[in-house]
Coordinates of C-alpha atoms in Angstrom, one line a residue:
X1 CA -10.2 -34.3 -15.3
X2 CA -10.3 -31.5 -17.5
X3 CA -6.9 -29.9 -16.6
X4 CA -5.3 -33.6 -17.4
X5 CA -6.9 -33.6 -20.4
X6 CA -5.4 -29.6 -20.7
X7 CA -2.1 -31.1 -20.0
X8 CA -2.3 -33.7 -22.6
X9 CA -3.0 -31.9 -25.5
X10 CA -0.6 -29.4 -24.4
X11 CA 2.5 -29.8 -27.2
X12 CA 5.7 -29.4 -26.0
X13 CA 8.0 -26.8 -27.6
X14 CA 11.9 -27.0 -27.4
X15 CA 12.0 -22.9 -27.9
X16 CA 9.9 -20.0 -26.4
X17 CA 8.6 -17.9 -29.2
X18 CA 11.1 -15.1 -28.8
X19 CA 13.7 -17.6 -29.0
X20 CA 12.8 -19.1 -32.6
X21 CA 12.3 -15.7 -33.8
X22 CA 15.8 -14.6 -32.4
X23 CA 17.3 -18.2 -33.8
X24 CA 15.4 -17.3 -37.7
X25 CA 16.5 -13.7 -37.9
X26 CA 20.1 -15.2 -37.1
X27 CA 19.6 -17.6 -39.7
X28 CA 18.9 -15.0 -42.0
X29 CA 21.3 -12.6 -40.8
X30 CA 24.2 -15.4 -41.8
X31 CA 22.7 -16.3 -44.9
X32 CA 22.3 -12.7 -46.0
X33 CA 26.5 -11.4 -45.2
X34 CA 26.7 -15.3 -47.0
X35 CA 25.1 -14.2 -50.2
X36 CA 27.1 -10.4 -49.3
X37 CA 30.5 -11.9 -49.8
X38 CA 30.3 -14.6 -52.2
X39 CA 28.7 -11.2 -54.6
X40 CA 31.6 -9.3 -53.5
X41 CA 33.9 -11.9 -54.6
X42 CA 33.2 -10.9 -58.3
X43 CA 33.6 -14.7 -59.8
X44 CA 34.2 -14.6 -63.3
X45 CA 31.9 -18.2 -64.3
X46 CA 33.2 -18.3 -67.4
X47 CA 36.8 -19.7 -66.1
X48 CA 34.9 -21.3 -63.4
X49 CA 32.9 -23.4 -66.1
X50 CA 36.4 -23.9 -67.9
X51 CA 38.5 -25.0 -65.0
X52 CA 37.8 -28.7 -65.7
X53 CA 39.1 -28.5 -69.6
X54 CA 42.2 -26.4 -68.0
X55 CA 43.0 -29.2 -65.2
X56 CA 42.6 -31.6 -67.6
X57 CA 45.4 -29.7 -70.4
X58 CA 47.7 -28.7 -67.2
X59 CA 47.7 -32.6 -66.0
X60 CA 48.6 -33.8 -69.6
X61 CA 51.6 -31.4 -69.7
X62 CA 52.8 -33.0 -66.4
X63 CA 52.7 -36.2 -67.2
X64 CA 54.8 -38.2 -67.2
X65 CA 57.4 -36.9 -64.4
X66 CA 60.9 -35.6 -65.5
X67 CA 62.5 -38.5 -63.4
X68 CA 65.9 -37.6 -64.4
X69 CA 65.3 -33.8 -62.8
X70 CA 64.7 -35.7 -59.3
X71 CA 69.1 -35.8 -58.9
X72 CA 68.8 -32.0 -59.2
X73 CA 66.2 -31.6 -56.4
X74 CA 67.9 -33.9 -54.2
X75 CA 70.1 -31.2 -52.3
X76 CA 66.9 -28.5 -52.3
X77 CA 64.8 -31.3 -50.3
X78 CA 67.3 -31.8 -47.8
X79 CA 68.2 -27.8 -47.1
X80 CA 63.6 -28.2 -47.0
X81 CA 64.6 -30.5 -44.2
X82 CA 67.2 -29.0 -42.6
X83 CA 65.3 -25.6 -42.4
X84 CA 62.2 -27.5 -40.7
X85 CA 64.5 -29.1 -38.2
X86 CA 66.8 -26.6 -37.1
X87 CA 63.5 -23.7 -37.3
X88 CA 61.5 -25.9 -34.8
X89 CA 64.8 -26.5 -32.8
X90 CA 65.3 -22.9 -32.1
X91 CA 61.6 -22.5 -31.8
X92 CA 61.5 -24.5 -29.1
X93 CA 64.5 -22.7 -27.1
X94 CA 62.7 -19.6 -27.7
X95 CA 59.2 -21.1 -26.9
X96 CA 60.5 -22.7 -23.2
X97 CA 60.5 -19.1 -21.3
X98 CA 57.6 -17.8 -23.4
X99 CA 55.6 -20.9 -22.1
X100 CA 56.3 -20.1 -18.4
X101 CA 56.3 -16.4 -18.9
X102 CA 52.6 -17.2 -20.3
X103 CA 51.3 -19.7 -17.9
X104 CA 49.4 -18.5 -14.8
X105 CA 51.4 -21.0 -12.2
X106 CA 54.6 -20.5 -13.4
X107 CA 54.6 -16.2 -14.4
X108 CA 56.4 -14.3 -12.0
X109 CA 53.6 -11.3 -12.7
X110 CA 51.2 -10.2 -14.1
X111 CA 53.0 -8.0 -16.5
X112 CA 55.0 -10.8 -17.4
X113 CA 52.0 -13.2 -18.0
X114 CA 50.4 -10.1 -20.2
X115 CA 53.5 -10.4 -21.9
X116 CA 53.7 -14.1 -22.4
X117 CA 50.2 -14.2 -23.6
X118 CA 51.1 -11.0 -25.9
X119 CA 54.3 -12.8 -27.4
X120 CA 51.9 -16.0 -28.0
X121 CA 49.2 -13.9 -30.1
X122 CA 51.8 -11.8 -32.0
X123 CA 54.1 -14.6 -33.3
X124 CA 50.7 -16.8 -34.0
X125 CA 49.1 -14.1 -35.5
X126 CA 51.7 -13.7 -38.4
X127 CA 51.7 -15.9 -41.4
X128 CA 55.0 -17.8 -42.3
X129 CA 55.1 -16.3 -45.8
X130 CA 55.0 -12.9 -44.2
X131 CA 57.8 -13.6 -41.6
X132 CA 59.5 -15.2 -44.4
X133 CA 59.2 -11.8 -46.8
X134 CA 60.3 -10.2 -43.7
X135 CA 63.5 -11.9 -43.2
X136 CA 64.5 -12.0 -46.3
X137 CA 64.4 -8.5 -46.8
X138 CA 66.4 -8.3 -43.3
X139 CA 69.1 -11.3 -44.3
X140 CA 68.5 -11.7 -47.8
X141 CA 67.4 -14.5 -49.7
X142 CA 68.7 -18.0 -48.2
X143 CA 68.0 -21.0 -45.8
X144 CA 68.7 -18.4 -42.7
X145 CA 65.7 -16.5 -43.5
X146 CA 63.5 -19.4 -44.0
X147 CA 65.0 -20.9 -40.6
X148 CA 64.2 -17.6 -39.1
X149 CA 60.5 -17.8 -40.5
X150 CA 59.7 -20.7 -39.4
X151 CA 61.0 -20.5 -36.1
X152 CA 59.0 -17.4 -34.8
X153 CA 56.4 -18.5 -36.8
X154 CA 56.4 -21.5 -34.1
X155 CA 57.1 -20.0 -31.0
X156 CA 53.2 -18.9 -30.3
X157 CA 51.8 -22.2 -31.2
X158 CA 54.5 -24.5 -29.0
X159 CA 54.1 -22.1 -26.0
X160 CA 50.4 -21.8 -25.8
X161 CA 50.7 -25.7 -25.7
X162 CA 53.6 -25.8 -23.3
X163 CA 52.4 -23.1 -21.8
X164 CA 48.6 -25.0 -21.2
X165 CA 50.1 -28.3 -20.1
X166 CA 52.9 -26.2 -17.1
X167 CA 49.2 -25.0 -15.9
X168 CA 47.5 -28.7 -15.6
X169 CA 50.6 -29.9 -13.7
X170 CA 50.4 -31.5 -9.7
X171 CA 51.3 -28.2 -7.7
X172 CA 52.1 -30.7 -5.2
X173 CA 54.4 -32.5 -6.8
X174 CA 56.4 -29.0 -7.1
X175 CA 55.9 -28.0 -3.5
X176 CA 57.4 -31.7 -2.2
X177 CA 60.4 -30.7 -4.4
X178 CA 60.7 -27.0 -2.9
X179 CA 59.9 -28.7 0.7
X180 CA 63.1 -30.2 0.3
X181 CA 64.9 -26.7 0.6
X182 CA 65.2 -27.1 -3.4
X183 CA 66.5 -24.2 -5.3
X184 CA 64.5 -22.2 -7.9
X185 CA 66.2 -24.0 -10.4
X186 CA 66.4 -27.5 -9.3
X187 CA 62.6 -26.9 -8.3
X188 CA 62.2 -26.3 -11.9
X189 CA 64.4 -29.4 -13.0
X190 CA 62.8 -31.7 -11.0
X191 CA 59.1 -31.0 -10.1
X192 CA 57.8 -29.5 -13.4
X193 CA 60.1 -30.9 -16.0
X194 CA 58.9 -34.6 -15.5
X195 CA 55.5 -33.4 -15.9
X196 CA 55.4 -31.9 -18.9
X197 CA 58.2 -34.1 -20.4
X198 CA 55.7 -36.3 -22.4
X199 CA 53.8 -33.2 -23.7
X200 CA 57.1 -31.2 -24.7
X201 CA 57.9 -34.2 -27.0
X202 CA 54.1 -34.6 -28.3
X203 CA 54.1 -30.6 -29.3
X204 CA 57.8 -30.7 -30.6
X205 CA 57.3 -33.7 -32.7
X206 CA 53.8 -32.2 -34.1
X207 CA 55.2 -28.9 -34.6
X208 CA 58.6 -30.4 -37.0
X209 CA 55.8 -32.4 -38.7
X210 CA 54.0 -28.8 -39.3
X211 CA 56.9 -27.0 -40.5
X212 CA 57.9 -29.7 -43.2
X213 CA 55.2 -28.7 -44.8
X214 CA 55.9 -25.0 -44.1
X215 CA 59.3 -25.2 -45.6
X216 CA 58.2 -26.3 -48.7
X217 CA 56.7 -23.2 -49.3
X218 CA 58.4 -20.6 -48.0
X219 CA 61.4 -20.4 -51.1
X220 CA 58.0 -18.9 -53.2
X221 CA 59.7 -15.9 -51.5
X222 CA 63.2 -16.4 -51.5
X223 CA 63.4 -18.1 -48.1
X224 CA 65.7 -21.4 -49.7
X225 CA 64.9 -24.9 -49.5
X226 CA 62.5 -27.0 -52.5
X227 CA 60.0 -24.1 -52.9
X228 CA 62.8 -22.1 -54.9
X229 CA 62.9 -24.6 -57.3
X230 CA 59.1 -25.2 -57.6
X231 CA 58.8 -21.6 -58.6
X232 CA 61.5 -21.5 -61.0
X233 CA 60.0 -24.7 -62.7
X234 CA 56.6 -22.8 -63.1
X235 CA 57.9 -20.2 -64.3
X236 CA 59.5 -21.6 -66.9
X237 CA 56.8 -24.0 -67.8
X238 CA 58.7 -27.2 -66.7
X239 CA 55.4 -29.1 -65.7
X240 CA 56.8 -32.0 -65.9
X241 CA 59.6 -30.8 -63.5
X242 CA 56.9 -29.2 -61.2
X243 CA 55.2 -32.8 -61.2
X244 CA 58.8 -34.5 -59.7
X245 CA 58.7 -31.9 -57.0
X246 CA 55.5 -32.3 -56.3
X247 CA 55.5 -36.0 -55.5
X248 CA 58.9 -35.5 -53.8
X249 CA 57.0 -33.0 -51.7
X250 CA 54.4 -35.5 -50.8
X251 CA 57.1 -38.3 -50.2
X252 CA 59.1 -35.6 -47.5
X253 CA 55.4 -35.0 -46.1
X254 CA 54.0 -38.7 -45.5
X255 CA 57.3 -39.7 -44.2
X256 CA 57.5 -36.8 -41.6
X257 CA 53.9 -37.2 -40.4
X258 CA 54.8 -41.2 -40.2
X259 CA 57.8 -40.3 -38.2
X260 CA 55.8 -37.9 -36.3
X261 CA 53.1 -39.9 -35.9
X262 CA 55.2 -42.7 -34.3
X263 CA 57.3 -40.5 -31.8
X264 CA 54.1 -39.3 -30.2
X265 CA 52.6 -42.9 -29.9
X266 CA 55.9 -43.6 -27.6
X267 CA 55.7 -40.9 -25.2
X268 CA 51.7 -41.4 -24.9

């Protein structure tokens, strides 16, 4: 009776002692680098407290949108578009052997899955703006070096997901094909293409939608398309131009992520 009674009043505790100590000191360890770095930051409050007042004065000189400037950004937002489409284009063809080079089912070694994986990081790794500063200093300012950007830019992200979706395919699906007396090739062709076909389209169509947005940026560095002529127009204090190319920003935007949005629905 008395060790029921024991258990009973017994209260039971989700962590050992050691562990909520452990979990508090974390706690304080995080909130302590927390308090570090915002102090580091050196915030001057003063424009912090007048940010509203400044929003406020930069909104008024916007408004209303220069509506007859939107014929002179016409040919910018399409050279925007053409950059995102033929950058993920070539990202893709340069993705493709990445993506089997880095996939543990498909790589011929071990050296050259290291490699894949190493070629996946690196071009990840690297911002667009910076490959974009970089190839404009290599090909000078134009559409080629945003193209160039935003087509290595790509190639980690579309074969780490190429690469992940070769590795959850049926092995024996491939090994009826090479049963066969298939080729290399034709092995290729016809047991692992099918398999990945709906993904390809899912991470190609995702990735265009990605670099739309991308390409409106990259001309902040010389790297063509509608970001040239958003920096010009700040410079110059056009706000009410900047406002026109803002909206046609956000137009090019919904419409690609619409677009983008419908072309995976199909293949899922």
């Amino acid at each position: 009776m008395s060790s029921e009674s024991s258990d009973a009043g017994a209260q039971w505790e989700r962590f050992e002692p050691r562990e909520r100590l452990l979990r508090y000191l974390v706690t304080l360890g995080a909130l302590v680098v927390l308090a570090a770095s915002w102090r580091a930051m050196d915030i001057n409050y003063g424009y912090v407290a007048s940010a509203p007042q400044e929003v406020m004065d930069l909104f008024t000189r916007m408004y209303p949108p220069n509506v007859m400037y939107t014929r002179e950004i016409a040919r910018p937002l399409l050279e925007t578009i053409n950059i995102s489409i033929l950058g993920t284009a070539l990202a893709i063809v340069m993705a493709l052997p990445v993506a089997f080079l880095s996939a543990s089912n498909t790589t011929p070694n071990r050296a050259t899955y290291l490699l894949g994986k190493f070629i996946v990081s690196f071009t990840r790794s690297v911002n667009v703006i910076i490959w974009a500063l970089i190839f404009v200093a290599v090909f000078g300012p134009g559409a080629l070096a945003g193209v160039l950007a935003i087509a290595v830019r790509s190639v980690g992200f579309t074969a780490k997901l190429l690469g992940e979706a070769i590795e959850e395919i049926d092995p024996g699906e491939v090994e009826a094909i090479r049963a066969t007396g298939a080729s290399t090739l034709q092995t290729f062709i016809y047991g692992i293409v099918p398999q990945i076909k709906p993904a390809f389209i899912s991470v190609a169509t995702f990735r265009w939608d990605i670099n739309v947005r991308a390409s409106t940026i990259i001309g902040f560095v010389g790297a063509g398309g509608i970001g040239v002529a958003l920096q010009t127009n700040i410079n110059y204090f056009k706000w009410d131009a900047v406002l026109t190319i803002l909206i046609a920003i956000l137009g090019i935007v919904l419409v690609s992520e619409g677009v983008s949005a419908y072309l995976r629905r199909k293949v899922s």
